[in-house]
Coordinates of N, CA and C in Angstrom, one line a residue:
X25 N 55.8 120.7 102.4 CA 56.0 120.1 101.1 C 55.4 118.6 101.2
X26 N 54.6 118.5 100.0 CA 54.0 117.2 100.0 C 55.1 115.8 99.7
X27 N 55.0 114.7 99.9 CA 56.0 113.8 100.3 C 55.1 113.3 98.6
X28 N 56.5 112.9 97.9 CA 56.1 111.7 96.5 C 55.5 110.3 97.0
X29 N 55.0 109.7 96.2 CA 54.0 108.4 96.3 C 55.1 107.4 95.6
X30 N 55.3 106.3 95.9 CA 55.9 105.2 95.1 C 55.0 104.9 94.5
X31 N 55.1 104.3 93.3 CA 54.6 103.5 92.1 C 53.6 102.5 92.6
X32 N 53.9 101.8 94.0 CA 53.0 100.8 94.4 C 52.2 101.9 95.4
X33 N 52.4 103.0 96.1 CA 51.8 103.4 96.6 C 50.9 103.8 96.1
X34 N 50.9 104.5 94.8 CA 50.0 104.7 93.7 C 49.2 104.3 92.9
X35 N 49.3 103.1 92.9 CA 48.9 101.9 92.8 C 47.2 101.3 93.8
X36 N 48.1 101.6 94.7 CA 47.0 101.1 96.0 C 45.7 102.5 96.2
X37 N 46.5 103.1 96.2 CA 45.2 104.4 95.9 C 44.8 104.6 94.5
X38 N 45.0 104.0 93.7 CA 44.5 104.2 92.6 C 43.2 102.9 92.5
X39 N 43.6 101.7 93.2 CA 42.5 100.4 93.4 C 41.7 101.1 94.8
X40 N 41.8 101.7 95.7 CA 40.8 102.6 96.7 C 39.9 103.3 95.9
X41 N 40.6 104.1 95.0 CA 39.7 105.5 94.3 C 38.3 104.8 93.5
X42 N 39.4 103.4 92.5 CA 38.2 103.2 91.7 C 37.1 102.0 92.3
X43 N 37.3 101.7 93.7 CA 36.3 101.0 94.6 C 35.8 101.9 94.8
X44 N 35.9 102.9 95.2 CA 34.6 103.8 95.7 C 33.7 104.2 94.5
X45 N 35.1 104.5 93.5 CA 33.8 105.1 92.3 C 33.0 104.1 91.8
X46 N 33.2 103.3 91.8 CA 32.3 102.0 91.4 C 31.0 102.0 92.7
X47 N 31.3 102.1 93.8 CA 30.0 102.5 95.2 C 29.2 103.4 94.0
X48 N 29.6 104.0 93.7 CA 28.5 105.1 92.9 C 27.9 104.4 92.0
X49 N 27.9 103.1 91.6 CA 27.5 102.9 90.2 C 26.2 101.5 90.6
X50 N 26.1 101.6 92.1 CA 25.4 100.6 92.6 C 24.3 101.1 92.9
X51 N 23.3 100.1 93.4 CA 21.9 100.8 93.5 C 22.0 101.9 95.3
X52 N 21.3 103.0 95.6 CA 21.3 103.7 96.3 C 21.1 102.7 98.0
X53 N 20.4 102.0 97.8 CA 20.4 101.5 99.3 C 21.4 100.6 100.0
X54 N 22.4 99.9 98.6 CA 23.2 98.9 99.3 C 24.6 99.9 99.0
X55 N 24.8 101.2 98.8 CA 26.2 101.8 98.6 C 26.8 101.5 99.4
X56 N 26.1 101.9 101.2 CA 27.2 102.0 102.6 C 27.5 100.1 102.5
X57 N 26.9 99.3 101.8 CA 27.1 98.2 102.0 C 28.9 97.9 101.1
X58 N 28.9 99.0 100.0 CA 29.9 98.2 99.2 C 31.0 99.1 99.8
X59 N 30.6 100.2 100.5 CA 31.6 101.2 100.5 C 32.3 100.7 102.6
X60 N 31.9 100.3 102.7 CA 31.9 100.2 104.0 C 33.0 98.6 103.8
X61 N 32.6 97.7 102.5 CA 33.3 96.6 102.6 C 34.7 96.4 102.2
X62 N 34.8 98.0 101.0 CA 36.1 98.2 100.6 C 36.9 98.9 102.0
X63 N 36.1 99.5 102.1 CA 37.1 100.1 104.0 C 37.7 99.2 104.4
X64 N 36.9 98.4 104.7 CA 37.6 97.0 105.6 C 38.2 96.4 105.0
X65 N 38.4 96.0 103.7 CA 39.5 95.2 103.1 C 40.7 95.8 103.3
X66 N 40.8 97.6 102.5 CA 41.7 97.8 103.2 C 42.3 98.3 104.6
X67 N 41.6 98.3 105.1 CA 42.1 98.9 106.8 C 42.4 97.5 107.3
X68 N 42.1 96.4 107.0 CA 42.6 94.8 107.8 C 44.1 95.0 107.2
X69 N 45.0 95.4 106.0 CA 46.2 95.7 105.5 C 47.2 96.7 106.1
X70 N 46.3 97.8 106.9 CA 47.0 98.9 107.4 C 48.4 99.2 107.9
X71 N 48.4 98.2 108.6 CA 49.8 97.7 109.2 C 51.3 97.4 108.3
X72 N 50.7 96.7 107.2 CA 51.6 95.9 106.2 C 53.0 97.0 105.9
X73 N 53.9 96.6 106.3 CA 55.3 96.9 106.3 C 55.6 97.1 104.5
X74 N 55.7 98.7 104.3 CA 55.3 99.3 103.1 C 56.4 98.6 102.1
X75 N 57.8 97.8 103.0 CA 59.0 97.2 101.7 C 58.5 95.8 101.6
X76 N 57.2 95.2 102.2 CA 56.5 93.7 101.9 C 56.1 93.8 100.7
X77 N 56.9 94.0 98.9 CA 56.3 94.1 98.0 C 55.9 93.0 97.0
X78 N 56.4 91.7 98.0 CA 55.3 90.3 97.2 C 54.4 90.7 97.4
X79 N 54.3 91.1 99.1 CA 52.7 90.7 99.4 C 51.6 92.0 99.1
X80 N 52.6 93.0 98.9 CA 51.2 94.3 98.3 C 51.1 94.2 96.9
X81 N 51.6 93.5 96.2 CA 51.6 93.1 94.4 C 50.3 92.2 94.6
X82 N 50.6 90.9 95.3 CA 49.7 90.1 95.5 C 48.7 90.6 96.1
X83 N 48.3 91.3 97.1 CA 46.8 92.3 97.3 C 46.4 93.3 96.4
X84 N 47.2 93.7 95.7 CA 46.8 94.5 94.6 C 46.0 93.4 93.4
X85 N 46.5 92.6 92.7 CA 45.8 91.8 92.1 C 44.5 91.1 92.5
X86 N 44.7 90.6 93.9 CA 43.6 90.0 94.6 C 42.6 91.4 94.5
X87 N 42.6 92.5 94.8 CA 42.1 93.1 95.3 C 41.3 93.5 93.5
X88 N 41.6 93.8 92.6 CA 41.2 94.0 91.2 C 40.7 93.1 90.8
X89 N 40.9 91.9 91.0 CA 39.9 90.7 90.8 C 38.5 90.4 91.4
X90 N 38.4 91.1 92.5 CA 37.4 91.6 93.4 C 36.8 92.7 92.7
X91 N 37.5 93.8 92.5 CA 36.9 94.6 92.1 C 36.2 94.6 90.6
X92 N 36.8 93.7 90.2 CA 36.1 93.2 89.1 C 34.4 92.6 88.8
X93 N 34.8 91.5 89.8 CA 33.5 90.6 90.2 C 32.6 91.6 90.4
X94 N 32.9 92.7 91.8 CA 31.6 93.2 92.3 C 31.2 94.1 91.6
X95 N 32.1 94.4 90.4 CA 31.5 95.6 89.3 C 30.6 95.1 88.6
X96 N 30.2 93.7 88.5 CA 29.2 93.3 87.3 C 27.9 93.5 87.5
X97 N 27.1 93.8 87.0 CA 25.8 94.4 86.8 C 25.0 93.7 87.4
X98 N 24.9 92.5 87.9 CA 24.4 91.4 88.4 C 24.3 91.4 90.1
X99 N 25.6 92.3 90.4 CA 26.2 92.5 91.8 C 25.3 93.4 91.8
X100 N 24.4 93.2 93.5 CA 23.4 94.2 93.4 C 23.6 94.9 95.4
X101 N 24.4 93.8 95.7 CA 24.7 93.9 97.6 C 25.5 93.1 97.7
X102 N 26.1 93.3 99.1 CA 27.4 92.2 99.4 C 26.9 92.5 100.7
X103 N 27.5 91.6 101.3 CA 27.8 91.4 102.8 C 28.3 90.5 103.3
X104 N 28.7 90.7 104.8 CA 29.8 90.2 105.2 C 29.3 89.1 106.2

């Protein structure tokens, strides 16, 4: 039996899903570049103690504000 998601957990995979789908909307040669940076944003979180819900509200927003920026048409590569 599959285990339910909390609202914030749902949340966080719902800002994963639409980082990657956004990787698709970039040019072909820098994808592993944006797809590879969203990994790492969140795998440095991995740890985070799932009832810390200041601080996953507050990476959820940080993290959409980002994902905002690197959606703009203008964003053509990132790197670290």
């Amino acid at each position: 039996m599959q285990k339910k998601l909390t609202g914030l957990q749902r949340d966080v995979l719902s800002l994963y899903r639409a980082c990657l789908r956004q990787v698709r909307l970039k040019p072909v040669d820098t994808r592993d570049n944006f797809r590879n940076f969203a990994r790492e944003e969140f795998h440095k979180h991995i740890n985070l103690n799932k009832k810390d819900f200041d601080t996953i509200e507050h990476l959820l927003r940080v993290g959409r504000r980002k994902l905002e920026v690197y959606s703009m048409e203008g964003i053509k590569n990132i790197s670290r």
